[in-house]
Amino acid sequence: MDTSKPRIIEKIAYAFGDAAAGGIVWKVMSIAFPLFFTNIFGLTVADTATLMLIARLFDVVTDPLMGALADRTRSRWGTYRPWLIFGAVPFGLVFALLLFTPDMGIMGKRIWAYSLYLLMMAVYTAVNVPYGSLLGVMTDDDDQKNKFSAFRMVGAYAMGFITLLSFPYLQKAIGGTVAHQYAVLAAILGGVAALMTLFCGLFTRERLKPVRAEKFTLKPFADLFRNRPWVYLTLTGICSNFFNGFRYAVAGYMFTYCLGGEVTVNSLIINYTVFMTFGEVTCMVFGALSPWFTKLAGSKKRAFIWASAICIASSVAFFFVPMSVSSIWVMIGLVIITSMGIGLYSPLLWSMYADVADYATEKNGTSSTGLIFSSGTMAQKFGSAISGALVALLLGVAGFVSGTNADGQTVITIAEADMPAVQRMIWSIFSIFPAVIAALMALLVKLYPIDK
């Protein structure tokens, strides 16, 4: 075992890994979908919801298999790092293709969207599961793990801030149709994500050697469901991503149909990406404060519950804000308060997965770090995509209709009588739905049996 102390360059490199995956790729996918597929690409609400649901069933299989495969990888670069090093270019390339709108009819668009979305999920899994697992082998010091987690969250939120804030300005600079703007932006951001992922793989170190099983068996999968901390934490992870998923997926619809489009305040363009940027910078600041907050609360568990309470209160309050441009700064203020809670609990989630991995190794005698961290990635994708699918379905129920006409053009239809119902649904999805999920998340953490 390498007993050297982690250097600052490693923490920065580790932060770059989630800056790429969380701050660019997943952030754009979370906030652009399903709005991109319904309003720009031209899929129906039903197609959009079905696509995301199928992708989740796909991930249920690929994520744990990737975790088991990563745990058994042997190479000159280590166990988990080679997946980052050699997966960086495919990661950026597939992301760029996913946001390209081909000149096809509805069937061609369906095939393109389904193929690229599933491929994106597979590549994301191949990179992000090993990335998360790195935390379990870079150090055995719990305080250092918390610091690596804090760097990770700061990296993700800082890059998310840059991505979302610059989005409308880059769109205007690129020009052309909205579909063209998304395609060019995806190519640029995909290239940046690839470089950041490569940097992470090259400049981190694996100090601990996983205790490997002699051969592949299904026992590690069965052991997961007998691991009570893992069960509660995975359910918590799904809830945390439901919480974010609802808010990000509906933000674009909120600006388009409740606030009349982008808002300009003293030359500052506030569209849905910039609106959520206020939350990103807050999450970045409070993510860095998470280790301090945890010590103040006395344990990760108590800190998580208090942070969830902040999210519940601010989400409920948002529901009562008038649906008007004149209330934009009140809305932004509540987004900032909500993001304080998110920033405080997000690093704790990944640090708690490391605790669960240590618990599993001690209990079972072999390492299942990759498998356990894969469940965190699966929870992330499951929560975000299912919430996105539900957003599409709920809007459809309220009266929102989208699709592609015979000329291949995207068409949106909302009957005048249905507009108030659509607006109320959008407002509730951004506020009441997340509040209920945050309450469930707090209950699950209270039941989580590890109190460190």
Short mmCIF file of C-alpha atoms in Angstrom, two decimals:
data_model
loop_
_atom_site.label_atom_id
_atom_site.label_comp_id
_atom_site.label_asym_id
_atom_site.label_seq_id
_atom_site.Cartn_x
_atom_site.Cartn_y
_atom_site.Cartn_z
CA MET A 1 0.00 0.00 0.00
CA ASP A 2 1.26 3.46 -0.95
CA THR A 3 1.24 5.58 2.24
CA SER A 4 2.10 8.90 0.58
CA LYS A 5 -0.23 11.82 1.26
CA PRO A 6 -2.48 12.95 -1.64
CA ARG A 7 -1.18 16.07 -3.36
CA ILE A 8 -3.22 19.11 -4.34
CA ILE A 9 -2.78 18.31 -8.05
CA GLU A 10 -4.58 15.01 -7.50
CA LYS A 11 -7.53 16.74 -5.87
CA ILE A 12 -7.69 19.20 -8.74
CA ALA A 13 -7.47 16.35 -11.25
CA TYR A 14 -10.22 14.49 -9.42
CA ALA A 15 -12.35 17.66 -9.51
CA PHE A 16 -11.81 17.82 -13.29
CA GLY A 17 -13.36 14.36 -13.61
CA ASP A 18 -16.75 15.52 -12.29
CA ALA A 19 -16.36 18.92 -13.93
CA ALA A 20 -16.50 16.99 -17.21
CA ALA A 21 -19.13 14.40 -16.31
CA GLY A 22 -21.31 16.38 -13.91
CA GLY A 23 -20.56 19.99 -14.82
CA ILE A 24 -20.76 19.62 -18.60
CA VAL A 25 -22.26 16.38 -19.90
CA TRP A 26 -24.81 15.57 -17.20
CA LYS A 27 -25.64 19.20 -16.53
CA VAL A 28 -26.54 19.85 -20.17
CA MET A 29 -28.43 16.56 -20.42
CA SER A 30 -30.35 17.32 -17.21
CA ILE A 31 -31.37 20.85 -18.09
CA ALA A 32 -31.80 20.41 -21.87
CA PHE A 33 -33.82 17.19 -21.75
CA PRO A 34 -36.69 16.69 -22.29
CA LEU A 35 -37.00 20.30 -23.61
CA PHE A 36 -34.42 19.60 -26.36
CA PHE A 37 -36.19 16.48 -27.58
CA THR A 38 -39.71 17.97 -27.56
CA ASN A 39 -39.12 21.59 -28.65
CA ILE A 40 -35.96 21.38 -30.82
CA PHE A 41 -35.33 17.81 -31.97
CA GLY A 42 -39.05 17.16 -32.60
CA LEU A 43 -39.96 14.01 -30.67
CA THR A 44 -43.41 13.62 -29.20
CA VAL A 45 -43.93 13.78 -25.44
CA ALA A 46 -44.59 10.02 -25.46
CA ASP A 47 -41.39 9.29 -27.45
CA THR A 48 -39.33 11.44 -25.07
CA ALA A 49 -40.69 9.74 -21.96
CA THR A 50 -40.29 6.26 -23.46
CA LEU A 51 -36.71 6.97 -24.54
CA MET A 52 -35.70 7.93 -21.02
CA LEU A 53 -37.49 4.97 -19.44
CA ILE A 54 -35.83 2.47 -21.82
CA ALA A 55 -32.44 4.02 -21.10
CA ARG A 56 -33.01 3.44 -17.37
CA LEU A 57 -33.78 -0.24 -17.87
CA PHE A 58 -30.57 -0.42 -19.90
CA ASP A 59 -28.60 1.20 -17.06
CA VAL A 60 -29.97 -1.22 -14.46
CA VAL A 61 -27.94 -3.90 -16.27
CA THR A 62 -24.88 -1.97 -17.47
CA ASP A 63 -24.03 0.01 -14.31
CA PRO A 64 -23.52 -2.92 -11.91
CA LEU A 65 -21.79 -4.96 -14.63
CA MET A 66 -19.43 -2.06 -15.24
CA GLY A 67 -18.73 -1.84 -11.52
CA ALA A 68 -17.89 -5.55 -11.35
CA LEU A 69 -15.72 -5.28 -14.49
CA ALA A 70 -13.86 -2.23 -13.17
CA ASP A 71 -13.13 -4.02 -9.87
CA ARG A 72 -11.37 -6.81 -11.82
CA THR A 73 -9.35 -4.61 -14.18
CA ARG A 74 -5.56 -5.00 -14.05
CA SER A 75 -3.31 -2.68 -16.02
CA ARG A 76 -0.13 -0.62 -15.82
CA TRP A 77 -2.37 2.40 -15.09
CA GLY A 78 -4.15 0.72 -12.19
CA THR A 79 -7.67 -0.61 -11.71
CA TYR A 80 -9.94 2.34 -12.41
CA ARG A 81 -7.80 4.99 -14.13
CA PRO A 82 -7.49 3.24 -17.53
CA TRP A 83 -11.24 3.59 -18.06
CA LEU A 84 -10.86 7.37 -17.78
CA ILE A 85 -7.75 7.54 -19.93
CA PHE A 86 -9.11 5.48 -22.83
CA GLY A 87 -12.76 6.46 -22.45
CA ALA A 88 -12.20 10.22 -22.61
CA VAL A 89 -12.44 10.66 -26.41
CA PRO A 90 -15.53 8.44 -26.95
CA PHE A 91 -17.15 10.26 -24.01
CA GLY A 92 -16.83 13.68 -25.66
CA LEU A 93 -17.59 12.46 -29.19
CA VAL A 94 -20.86 10.66 -28.40
CA PHE A 95 -22.06 13.66 -26.36
CA ALA A 96 -21.48 15.92 -29.37
CA LEU A 97 -23.45 13.61 -31.68
CA LEU A 98 -26.33 13.29 -29.21
CA LEU A 99 -27.21 17.00 -29.48
CA PHE A 100 -27.07 17.05 -33.28
CA THR A 101 -30.47 17.21 -35.02
CA PRO A 102 -30.40 15.27 -38.33
CA ASP A 103 -32.58 16.29 -41.27
CA MET A 104 -34.90 13.28 -41.06
CA GLY A 105 -38.54 12.38 -40.66
CA ILE A 106 -40.00 11.26 -37.37
CA MET A 107 -38.88 7.61 -37.74
CA GLY A 108 -35.31 8.56 -38.62
CA LYS A 109 -35.21 10.96 -35.68
CA ARG A 110 -36.49 8.25 -33.36
CA ILE A 111 -33.76 5.83 -34.45
CA TRP A 112 -31.07 8.52 -34.12
CA ALA A 113 -32.25 9.67 -30.68
CA TYR A 114 -32.67 6.19 -29.22
CA SER A 115 -29.35 4.91 -30.58
CA LEU A 116 -27.28 7.90 -29.48
CA TYR A 117 -28.97 8.25 -26.09
CA LEU A 118 -28.37 4.59 -25.21
CA LEU A 119 -24.78 4.81 -26.47
CA MET A 120 -24.25 7.96 -24.37
CA MET A 121 -25.49 6.14 -21.28
CA ALA A 122 -23.12 3.22 -21.98
CA VAL A 123 -20.08 5.49 -22.45
CA TYR A 124 -21.04 7.59 -19.44
CA THR A 125 -21.18 4.41 -17.35
CA ALA A 126 -17.81 3.20 -18.65
CA VAL A 127 -16.18 6.48 -17.54
CA ASN A 128 -18.14 7.59 -14.51
CA VAL A 129 -18.37 4.32 -12.55
CA PRO A 130 -14.56 3.90 -12.46
CA TYR A 131 -14.25 7.62 -11.72
CA GLY A 132 -16.45 7.33 -8.63
CA SER A 133 -14.64 4.16 -7.56
CA LEU A 134 -11.32 6.02 -7.55
CA LEU A 135 -12.32 7.65 -4.26
CA GLY A 136 -12.12 4.26 -2.56
CA VAL A 137 -8.51 3.59 -3.62
CA MET A 138 -6.81 7.00 -3.57
CA THR A 139 -6.67 7.12 0.23
CA ASP A 140 -7.87 5.28 3.33
CA ASP A 141 -8.04 8.47 5.38
CA ASP A 142 -11.68 9.47 6.00
CA ASP A 143 -10.86 13.18 6.26
CA GLN A 144 -9.02 13.03 2.92
CA LYS A 145 -12.01 11.26 1.37
CA ASN A 146 -14.23 14.11 2.51
CA LYS A 147 -11.80 16.61 0.97
CA PHE A 148 -11.67 14.69 -2.33
CA SER A 149 -15.48 14.64 -2.33
CA ALA A 150 -15.59 18.38 -1.65
CA PHE A 151 -13.15 19.03 -4.53
CA ARG A 152 -15.31 16.82 -6.73
CA MET A 153 -18.45 18.78 -5.95
CA VAL A 154 -16.73 22.15 -6.35
CA GLY A 155 -15.39 21.02 -9.74
CA ALA A 156 -18.82 19.86 -10.89
CA TYR A 157 -20.62 22.98 -9.70
CA ALA A 158 -17.95 25.40 -10.90
CA MET A 159 -18.02 23.90 -14.39
CA GLY A 160 -21.80 23.74 -14.27
CA PHE A 161 -21.81 27.46 -13.44
CA ILE A 162 -19.56 28.24 -16.40
CA THR A 163 -21.54 26.00 -18.76
CA LEU A 164 -24.99 27.31 -17.86
CA LEU A 165 -24.03 30.99 -17.55
CA SER A 166 -22.28 31.05 -20.92
CA PHE A 167 -24.94 29.01 -22.73
CA PRO A 168 -27.25 31.83 -23.98
CA TYR A 169 -24.32 34.10 -24.90
CA LEU A 170 -22.61 31.32 -26.87
CA GLN A 171 -25.91 30.58 -28.62
CA LYS A 172 -26.16 34.20 -29.77
CA ALA A 173 -22.49 34.20 -30.88
CA ILE A 174 -22.97 31.00 -32.92
CA GLY A 175 -26.20 32.20 -34.56
CA GLY A 176 -28.34 30.25 -36.99
CA THR A 177 -31.18 27.98 -35.93
CA VAL A 178 -31.51 26.75 -32.35
CA ALA A 179 -30.76 23.21 -33.56
CA HIS A 180 -27.50 24.46 -35.14
CA GLN A 181 -26.58 26.30 -31.95
CA TYR A 182 -27.02 23.16 -29.85
CA ALA A 183 -24.96 21.07 -32.29
CA VAL A 184 -22.00 23.49 -32.30
CA LEU A 185 -22.14 23.98 -28.52
CA ALA A 186 -22.17 20.21 -28.00
CA ALA A 187 -19.07 19.80 -30.16
CA ILE A 188 -17.20 22.45 -28.16
CA LEU A 189 -18.32 21.19 -24.76
CA GLY A 190 -17.69 17.56 -25.76
CA GLY A 191 -14.08 18.41 -26.60
CA VAL A 192 -13.58 20.16 -23.25
CA ALA A 193 -15.15 17.22 -21.39
CA ALA A 194 -12.82 14.77 -23.14
CA LEU A 195 -9.70 16.76 -22.19
CA MET A 196 -10.81 17.11 -18.56
CA THR A 197 -11.54 13.38 -18.26
CA LEU A 198 -8.12 12.53 -19.71
CA PHE A 199 -6.42 14.92 -17.25
CA CYS A 200 -8.22 13.24 -14.36
CA GLY A 201 -7.08 9.78 -15.46
CA LEU A 202 -3.45 10.84 -15.94
CA PHE A 203 -2.92 12.89 -12.76
CA THR A 204 -4.61 10.84 -10.03
CA ARG A 205 -3.01 7.92 -8.12
CA GLU A 206 -4.34 4.62 -6.83
CA ARG A 207 -2.64 4.02 -3.47
CA LEU A 208 -4.75 1.10 -2.27
CA LYS A 209 -5.05 -2.28 -3.93
CA PRO A 210 -8.60 -3.67 -4.07
CA VAL A 211 -9.03 -7.04 -2.35
CA ARG A 212 -10.10 -8.95 -5.45
CA ALA A 213 -12.29 -12.02 -5.62
CA GLU A 214 -10.52 -14.98 -7.23
CA LYS A 215 -13.11 -15.29 -10.00
CA PHE A 216 -16.26 -13.63 -11.23
CA THR A 217 -19.40 -14.71 -9.38
CA LEU A 218 -22.85 -13.29 -8.75
CA LYS A 219 -22.19 -13.25 -5.00
CA PRO A 220 -21.17 -9.53 -4.90
CA PHE A 221 -24.52 -8.62 -6.49
CA ALA A 222 -26.42 -10.70 -3.93
CA ASP A 223 -24.32 -9.21 -1.12
CA LEU A 224 -25.46 -5.71 -2.11
CA PHE A 225 -29.06 -6.42 -1.20
CA ARG A 226 -28.00 -7.83 2.18
CA ASN A 227 -26.02 -4.63 2.82
CA ARG A 228 -28.50 -2.40 4.69
CA PRO A 229 -26.36 0.78 4.48
CA TRP A 230 -26.15 0.31 0.70
CA VAL A 231 -29.92 -0.14 0.34
CA TYR A 232 -30.75 3.05 2.26
CA LEU A 233 -27.98 5.08 0.62
CA THR A 234 -28.92 3.99 -2.91
CA LEU A 235 -32.56 4.94 -2.30
CA THR A 236 -31.31 8.27 -0.93
CA GLY A 237 -29.18 8.77 -4.04
CA ILE A 238 -32.17 8.13 -6.30
CA CYS A 239 -34.22 10.66 -4.33
CA SER A 240 -31.49 13.31 -4.46
CA ASN A 241 -31.35 12.99 -8.23
CA PHE A 242 -35.15 13.00 -8.48
CA PHE A 243 -35.02 16.28 -6.54
CA ASN A 244 -32.56 17.87 -8.96
CA GLY A 245 -33.99 16.10 -12.00
CA PHE A 246 -37.48 17.59 -11.66
CA ARG A 247 -36.13 21.12 -11.22
CA TYR A 248 -33.62 21.02 -14.07
CA ALA A 249 -35.88 19.21 -16.55
CA VAL A 250 -38.77 21.68 -16.10
CA ALA A 251 -36.77 24.93 -15.84
CA GLY A 252 -36.78 25.50 -19.61
CA TYR A 253 -40.53 24.97 -19.81
CA MET A 254 -41.01 27.35 -16.86
CA PHE A 255 -39.29 30.21 -18.67
CA THR A 256 -40.95 29.44 -22.01
CA TYR A 257 -44.53 29.00 -20.85
CA CYS A 258 -44.78 30.73 -17.42
CA LEU A 259 -42.46 33.73 -17.80
CA GLY A 260 -42.69 34.37 -21.54
CA GLY A 261 -39.11 33.47 -22.46
CA GLU A 262 -35.78 34.95 -21.40
CA VAL A 263 -35.72 37.97 -19.09
CA THR A 264 -33.23 40.84 -19.49
CA VAL A 265 -32.26 42.74 -16.33
CA ASN A 266 -29.63 45.51 -16.71
CA SER A 267 -28.15 43.77 -19.80
CA LEU A 268 -27.99 40.41 -17.97
CA ILE A 269 -29.79 37.75 -19.99
CA ILE A 270 -31.68 35.44 -17.60
CA ASN A 271 -32.94 32.38 -19.42
CA TYR A 272 -33.44 28.95 -17.88
CA THR A 273 -29.73 28.05 -17.93
CA VAL A 274 -28.65 31.33 -16.33
CA PHE A 275 -31.49 31.02 -13.79
CA MET A 276 -30.10 27.68 -12.62
CA THR A 277 -26.56 29.13 -12.70
CA PHE A 278 -27.33 31.06 -9.52
CA GLY A 279 -27.85 27.68 -7.91
CA GLU A 280 -24.63 26.27 -9.39
CA VAL A 281 -22.40 28.95 -7.89
CA THR A 282 -24.17 28.56 -4.53
CA CYS A 283 -23.67 24.78 -4.64
CA MET A 284 -20.00 25.35 -5.43
CA VAL A 285 -19.51 27.57 -2.38
CA PHE A 286 -21.48 25.40 0.02
CA GLY A 287 -19.97 22.21 -1.40
CA ALA A 288 -16.60 23.55 -0.26
CA LEU A 289 -18.14 24.27 3.18
CA SER A 290 -19.60 20.77 3.48
CA PRO A 291 -16.68 19.28 5.51
CA TRP A 292 -16.94 22.20 7.99
CA PHE A 293 -20.73 21.83 8.17
CA THR A 294 -20.39 18.10 8.79
CA LYS A 295 -18.07 18.68 11.75
CA LEU A 296 -20.49 21.30 13.09
CA ALA A 297 -23.44 18.89 12.81
CA GLY A 298 -21.47 16.07 14.42
CA SER A 299 -21.83 13.46 11.65
CA LYS A 300 -22.50 13.07 7.94
CA LYS A 301 -25.94 11.69 8.73
CA ARG A 302 -27.08 14.68 10.78
CA ALA A 303 -25.55 17.14 8.32
CA PHE A 304 -27.44 15.47 5.46
CA ILE A 305 -30.78 15.70 7.29
CA TRP A 306 -30.33 19.40 8.11
CA ALA A 307 -29.36 20.14 4.51
CA SER A 308 -32.47 18.29 3.28
CA ALA A 309 -34.64 20.40 5.61
CA ILE A 310 -33.34 23.56 3.89
CA CYS A 311 -34.38 22.11 0.52
CA ILE A 312 -37.87 21.23 1.78
CA ALA A 313 -38.60 24.69 3.20
CA SER A 314 -37.34 26.66 0.19
CA SER A 315 -39.10 24.41 -2.34
CA VAL A 316 -42.46 24.79 -0.61
CA ALA A 317 -41.94 28.57 -0.44
CA PHE A 318 -41.29 28.71 -4.21
CA PHE A 319 -44.79 27.37 -4.92
CA PHE A 320 -46.33 30.54 -3.44
CA VAL A 321 -44.23 32.99 -5.49
CA PRO A 322 -46.36 34.81 -8.12
CA MET A 323 -45.90 33.47 -11.67
CA SER A 324 -44.58 36.80 -12.95
CA VAL A 325 -41.37 38.32 -14.36
CA SER A 326 -41.58 40.96 -11.60
CA SER A 327 -40.88 38.16 -9.06
CA ILE A 328 -37.71 36.97 -10.81
CA TRP A 329 -35.37 38.00 -7.97
CA VAL A 330 -37.56 36.31 -5.36
CA MET A 331 -37.38 33.14 -7.44
CA ILE A 332 -33.61 33.46 -7.76
CA GLY A 333 -33.32 34.02 -4.00
CA LEU A 334 -35.21 30.78 -3.28
CA VAL A 335 -33.11 28.90 -5.85
CA ILE A 336 -30.02 30.11 -3.99
CA ILE A 337 -31.38 28.95 -0.62
CA THR A 338 -32.33 25.56 -2.07
CA SER A 339 -28.85 25.24 -3.55
CA MET A 340 -27.28 25.88 -0.14
CA GLY A 341 -28.87 22.63 1.02
CA ILE A 342 -27.90 20.77 -2.16
CA GLY A 343 -24.30 21.99 -1.92
CA LEU A 344 -24.04 20.82 1.69
CA TYR A 345 -25.39 17.31 1.17
CA SER A 346 -23.98 16.44 -2.30
CA PRO A 347 -20.35 15.77 -1.23
CA LEU A 348 -21.64 13.74 1.73
CA LEU A 349 -23.43 11.30 -0.55
CA TRP A 350 -20.23 10.20 -2.30
CA SER A 351 -18.24 10.12 0.93
CA MET A 352 -20.96 7.90 2.42
CA TYR A 353 -20.64 5.53 -0.56
CA ALA A 354 -16.96 5.18 0.36
CA ASP A 355 -18.05 4.28 3.92
CA VAL A 356 -20.45 1.66 2.53
CA ALA A 357 -17.64 0.23 0.37
CA ASP A 358 -15.39 -0.05 3.45
CA TYR A 359 -18.24 -1.70 5.38
CA ALA A 360 -18.78 -4.21 2.56
CA THR A 361 -15.07 -5.06 2.32
CA GLU A 362 -14.87 -5.64 6.08
CA LYS A 363 -18.03 -7.75 6.10
CA ASN A 364 -17.46 -9.83 2.93
CA GLY A 365 -13.66 -10.03 2.79
CA THR A 366 -13.36 -8.82 -0.83
CA SER A 367 -13.63 -5.40 -2.43
CA SER A 368 -16.79 -4.39 -4.27
CA THR A 369 -15.88 -0.70 -4.46
CA GLY A 370 -16.58 -0.39 -8.19
CA LEU A 371 -19.87 -2.22 -7.87
CA ILE A 372 -20.99 -0.04 -4.95
CA PHE A 373 -19.98 3.21 -6.63
CA SER A 374 -21.69 2.03 -9.83
CA SER A 375 -24.94 2.07 -7.87
CA GLY A 376 -24.29 5.74 -7.14
CA THR A 377 -23.91 6.44 -10.84
CA MET A 378 -26.99 4.32 -11.57
CA ALA A 379 -28.96 6.30 -8.97
CA GLN A 380 -27.80 9.53 -10.62
CA LYS A 381 -28.94 8.47 -14.07
CA PHE A 382 -32.07 6.72 -12.84
CA GLY A 383 -33.25 9.68 -10.78
CA SER A 384 -32.50 12.31 -13.43
CA ALA A 385 -33.92 10.41 -16.38
CA ILE A 386 -37.04 9.05 -14.67
CA SER A 387 -37.82 12.54 -13.39
CA GLY A 388 -37.30 13.83 -16.95
CA ALA A 389 -39.65 11.16 -18.29
CA LEU A 390 -42.23 12.04 -15.64
CA VAL A 391 -41.95 15.73 -16.53
CA ALA A 392 -42.76 14.88 -20.17
CA LEU A 393 -45.66 12.62 -19.16
CA LEU A 394 -47.11 15.11 -16.66
CA LEU A 395 -46.95 17.95 -19.17
CA GLY A 396 -48.67 15.71 -21.70
CA VAL A 397 -51.43 14.99 -19.20
CA ALA A 398 -51.84 18.75 -18.62
CA GLY A 399 -52.27 19.42 -22.35
CA PHE A 400 -48.77 19.89 -23.85
CA VAL A 401 -48.38 18.30 -27.34
CA SER A 402 -45.18 18.11 -29.43
CA GLY A 403 -44.01 16.29 -32.56
CA THR A 404 -42.57 16.49 -36.09
CA ASN A 405 -44.74 17.28 -39.14
CA ALA A 406 -44.51 15.75 -42.63
CA ASP A 407 -41.84 18.31 -43.60
CA GLY A 408 -39.60 17.29 -40.69
CA GLN A 409 -40.34 20.49 -38.74
CA THR A 410 -40.88 20.53 -34.97
CA VAL A 411 -44.45 21.44 -33.97
CA ILE A 412 -45.69 22.42 -30.46
CA THR A 413 -49.42 22.59 -29.69
CA ILE A 414 -51.11 23.78 -26.47
CA ALA A 415 -54.83 24.55 -26.57
CA GLU A 416 -55.68 27.95 -25.08
CA ALA A 417 -57.96 26.30 -22.51
CA ASP A 418 -55.13 23.99 -21.43
CA MET A 419 -52.48 26.70 -20.90
CA PRO A 420 -53.36 27.45 -17.22
CA ALA A 421 -53.21 23.73 -16.39
CA VAL A 422 -49.84 23.39 -18.15
CA GLN A 423 -48.49 26.41 -16.25
CA ARG A 424 -49.70 25.09 -12.87
CA MET A 425 -48.16 21.71 -13.62
CA ILE A 426 -44.83 23.30 -14.51
CA TRP A 427 -44.84 25.40 -11.33
CA SER A 428 -45.66 22.38 -9.15
CA ILE A 429 -42.97 20.23 -10.76
CA PHE A 430 -40.38 22.87 -9.86
CA SER A 431 -41.55 23.26 -6.25
CA ILE A 432 -43.99 20.82 -4.60
CA PHE A 433 -42.73 17.66 -6.28
CA PRO A 434 -39.09 18.30 -5.17
CA ALA A 435 -40.24 19.20 -1.63
CA VAL A 436 -41.95 15.82 -1.22
CA ILE A 437 -38.86 14.03 -2.58
CA ALA A 438 -36.55 15.95 -0.20
CA ALA A 439 -38.71 14.90 2.76
CA LEU A 440 -38.45 11.25 1.71
CA MET A 441 -34.69 11.68 1.30
CA ALA A 442 -34.35 12.98 4.87
CA LEU A 443 -36.34 10.02 6.20
CA LEU A 444 -34.12 7.52 4.37
CA VAL A 445 -30.93 9.10 5.73
CA LYS A 446 -32.40 8.99 9.24
CA LEU A 447 -32.80 5.21 8.77
CA TYR A 448 -29.28 4.82 7.28
CA PRO A 449 -27.36 2.73 9.88
CA ILE A 450 -23.80 4.14 9.54
CA ASP A 451 -23.31 7.28 11.64
CA LYS A 452 -19.82 8.66 10.98
#
